[in-house]
Amino acid sequence: MASPLRFSGGALELLDQTRLPGEEVWLRCEEPEQVADAIRRLAVRGAPAIGVAAAYGLVLGAERFEKTADLLGSTRPTAVNLRWAIDGGRAVYERALGDGRAPAEVLLEWAEGVEREQAEADRRMAAHALALFAEGSRVYTHCNTGGLATAGSGTALGAIEEAWRSGLVGHVWVGETRPLLQGARLTAWELEQAGAPFRVVTDSSAAALMARGDVDLVMVGADRIARNGDVANKIGTYALAVAADRHGIPLHVVAPLSTIDPDTADGAGIPIEERDPAEVTSHADALNLAFDVTPHDLVTSIVTEAGVLEPPYEDSIGLALQAQSLT
Ligand code: MRU
């Protein structure tokens, strides 16, 4: 399993995902500014991994907590796991001060716990998702949602790999994911290591593959899920959902409860990151939307560590969050 980060010798080391699959280069971050820079330029990416990296970033900047929290919180707007980690870190920091303990030490214990809990959530999501596959399922996935994106075993891709090991996957279609090719570079790299059968396709091939009858289900991750089940994920997910709906193919979202934003009622309230046009083309001006919102009525189910949530999401999400707050 590919791990995108490790905390060692007082520094956060990040596997630079911008260099994969060609080179495996580790970046050593001793200051939170370096972590913020790595998150901004997608050296570390994927909603849960961003949350874990930010948790360790707070450890590095514990002496100036609020400044560090602002800096890390400003890096990427859509993945709510970032805000979730910062809010969690703030509560830990304040408790440490109250107890007269060194904040950096307490924050490190907490960040290690965040990483462990993500790995456990990934395992549970994969186990719950098995029920969504049939023998020989041909799955279409988008972006990268494997271990690289979570610091565990992954969300959607972790579930696909588990289903593959259980003999339930016949083939994986990997959308290349323009413009930064998280599918063609990172998902392909992870599936190769898992030994699962896959082919990379251009994003614009998806509907044609569905029309040919070559796709049984679509499985993707999420960067933020609103209370009503609207899902923000990598740009292109909405188009996939529309095409899947047209062909009667289920679209399942796999995401931990930390990706659900109880403060956002629906997709209209989710901020969508716009990135540098130069990532799209150097020859013309471009609009580079990093994410889109898939309306909840195009989402067949949302797989979380608490189980498979089904419509109406307002109810199933509410119950899952309520149950979590009681544990
Ligand atoms: O811009 P990225 O690469 O951070 O976008 C990642 C995605 O959109 C993933 O699908 C999402 O974060 C879920 S990752 C488990």
PDB file of C-alpha atoms and ligand atoms in Angstrom, residues 42 44-50 76 79 142-146 149-150 154-156 180 182 186 220-223 232-235 237 254 256 273 275 290-291, ligand 1:
ATOM      1  CA  LEU A  42      -0.758  18.972  -4.712  1.00  0.00           C
ATOM      2  CA  VAL A  44       0.093  15.896  -0.972  1.00  0.00           C
ATOM      3  CA  ARG A  45      -3.541  15.696  -2.052  1.00  0.00           C
ATOM      4  CA  GLY A  46      -6.844  13.874  -1.663  1.00  0.00           C
ATOM      5  CA  ALA A  47      -9.261  15.117   0.985  1.00  0.00           C
ATOM      6  CA  PRO A  48      -8.376  12.729   3.868  1.00  0.00           C
ATOM      7  CA  ALA A  49      -4.595  12.936   3.249  1.00  0.00           C
ATOM      8  CA  ILE A  50      -4.820  16.728   3.229  1.00  0.00           C
ATOM      9  CA  ARG A  76      -7.414  24.550  -0.490  1.00  0.00           C
ATOM     10  CA  ALA A  79     -11.898  19.512   0.882  1.00  0.00           C
ATOM     11  CA  HIS A 142     -12.124   8.907 -11.410  1.00  0.00           C
ATOM     12  CA  CYS A 143      -9.202  10.859  -9.947  1.00  0.00           C
ATOM     13  CA  ASN A 144      -7.131   9.080  -7.280  1.00  0.00           C
ATOM     14  CA  THR A 145      -8.763   7.801  -4.127  1.00  0.00           C
ATOM     15  CA  GLY A 146      -6.246   5.183  -3.033  1.00  0.00           C
ATOM     16  CA  ALA A 149      -5.155  10.156  -1.113  1.00  0.00           C
ATOM     17  CA  THR A 150      -5.904   9.078   2.469  1.00  0.00           C
ATOM     18  CA  GLY A 154      -7.990   4.597   0.300  1.00  0.00           C
ATOM     19  CA  THR A 155     -11.676   5.336  -0.105  1.00  0.00           C
ATOM     20  CA  ALA A 156     -13.155   4.355  -3.496  1.00  0.00           C
ATOM     21  CA  LEU A 180      -3.292  16.952 -13.550  1.00  0.00           C
ATOM     22  CA  GLN A 182      -4.380  11.892 -10.899  1.00  0.00           C
ATOM     23  CA  LEU A 186      -1.513   7.900  -9.481  1.00  0.00           C
ATOM     24  CA  VAL A 220     -15.630   7.681  -6.733  1.00  0.00           C
ATOM     25  CA  GLY A 221     -14.491   9.602  -3.656  1.00  0.00           C
ATOM     26  CA  ALA A 222     -15.556  12.998  -2.354  1.00  0.00           C
ATOM     27  CA  ASP A 223     -14.019  16.226  -1.125  1.00  0.00           C
ATOM     28  CA  ALA A 232     -18.281  17.782  -4.384  1.00  0.00           C
ATOM     29  CA  ASN A 233     -15.526  15.768  -6.047  1.00  0.00           C
ATOM     30  CA  LYS A 234     -12.896  16.127  -8.761  1.00  0.00           C
ATOM     31  CA  ILE A 235     -14.115  17.977 -11.851  1.00  0.00           C
ATOM     32  CA  THR A 237     -17.576  13.548 -11.547  1.00  0.00           C
ATOM     33  CA  VAL A 254     -16.997   6.229  -0.826  1.00  0.00           C
ATOM     34  CA  PRO A 256     -15.355   8.937   5.569  1.00  0.00           C
ATOM     35  CA  GLU A 273     -11.492  25.700  -5.997  1.00  0.00           C
ATOM     36  CA  ARG A 275      -6.645  26.681  -9.954  1.00  0.00           C
ATOM     37  CA  ALA A 290     -10.816  21.711  -9.718  1.00  0.00           C
ATOM     38  CA  PHE A 291     -14.136  20.253  -8.513  1.00  0.00           C
TER      39      PHE A 291
HETATM   40  O1  MRU B   1      -7.287  17.788  -6.314  1.00  0.00           O
HETATM   41  P1  MRU B   1      -7.161  16.480  -5.599  1.00  0.00           P
HETATM   42  O2  MRU B   1      -6.250  15.526  -6.268  1.00  0.00           O
HETATM   43  O3  MRU B   1      -6.836  16.679  -4.122  1.00  0.00           O
HETATM   44  O4  MRU B   1      -8.619  15.867  -5.658  1.00  0.00           O
HETATM   45  C1  MRU B   1      -8.881  14.643  -5.037  1.00  0.00           C
HETATM   46  C2  MRU B   1     -10.261  14.154  -5.250  1.00  0.00           C
HETATM   47  O5  MRU B   1     -11.092  14.786  -5.857  1.00  0.00           O
HETATM   48  C3  MRU B   1     -10.622  12.849  -4.601  1.00  0.00           C
HETATM   49  O6  MRU B   1     -11.606  12.182  -5.330  1.00  0.00           O
HETATM   50  C4  MRU B   1     -11.172  13.113  -3.194  1.00  0.00           C
HETATM   51  O7  MRU B   1     -10.312  13.963  -2.469  1.00  0.00           O
HETATM   52  C5  MRU B   1     -11.350  11.866  -2.420  1.00  0.00           C
HETATM   53  S1  MRU B   1      -9.781  11.165  -2.021  1.00  0.00           S
HETATM   54  C6  MRU B   1      -9.961   9.821  -1.076  1.00  0.00           C
END
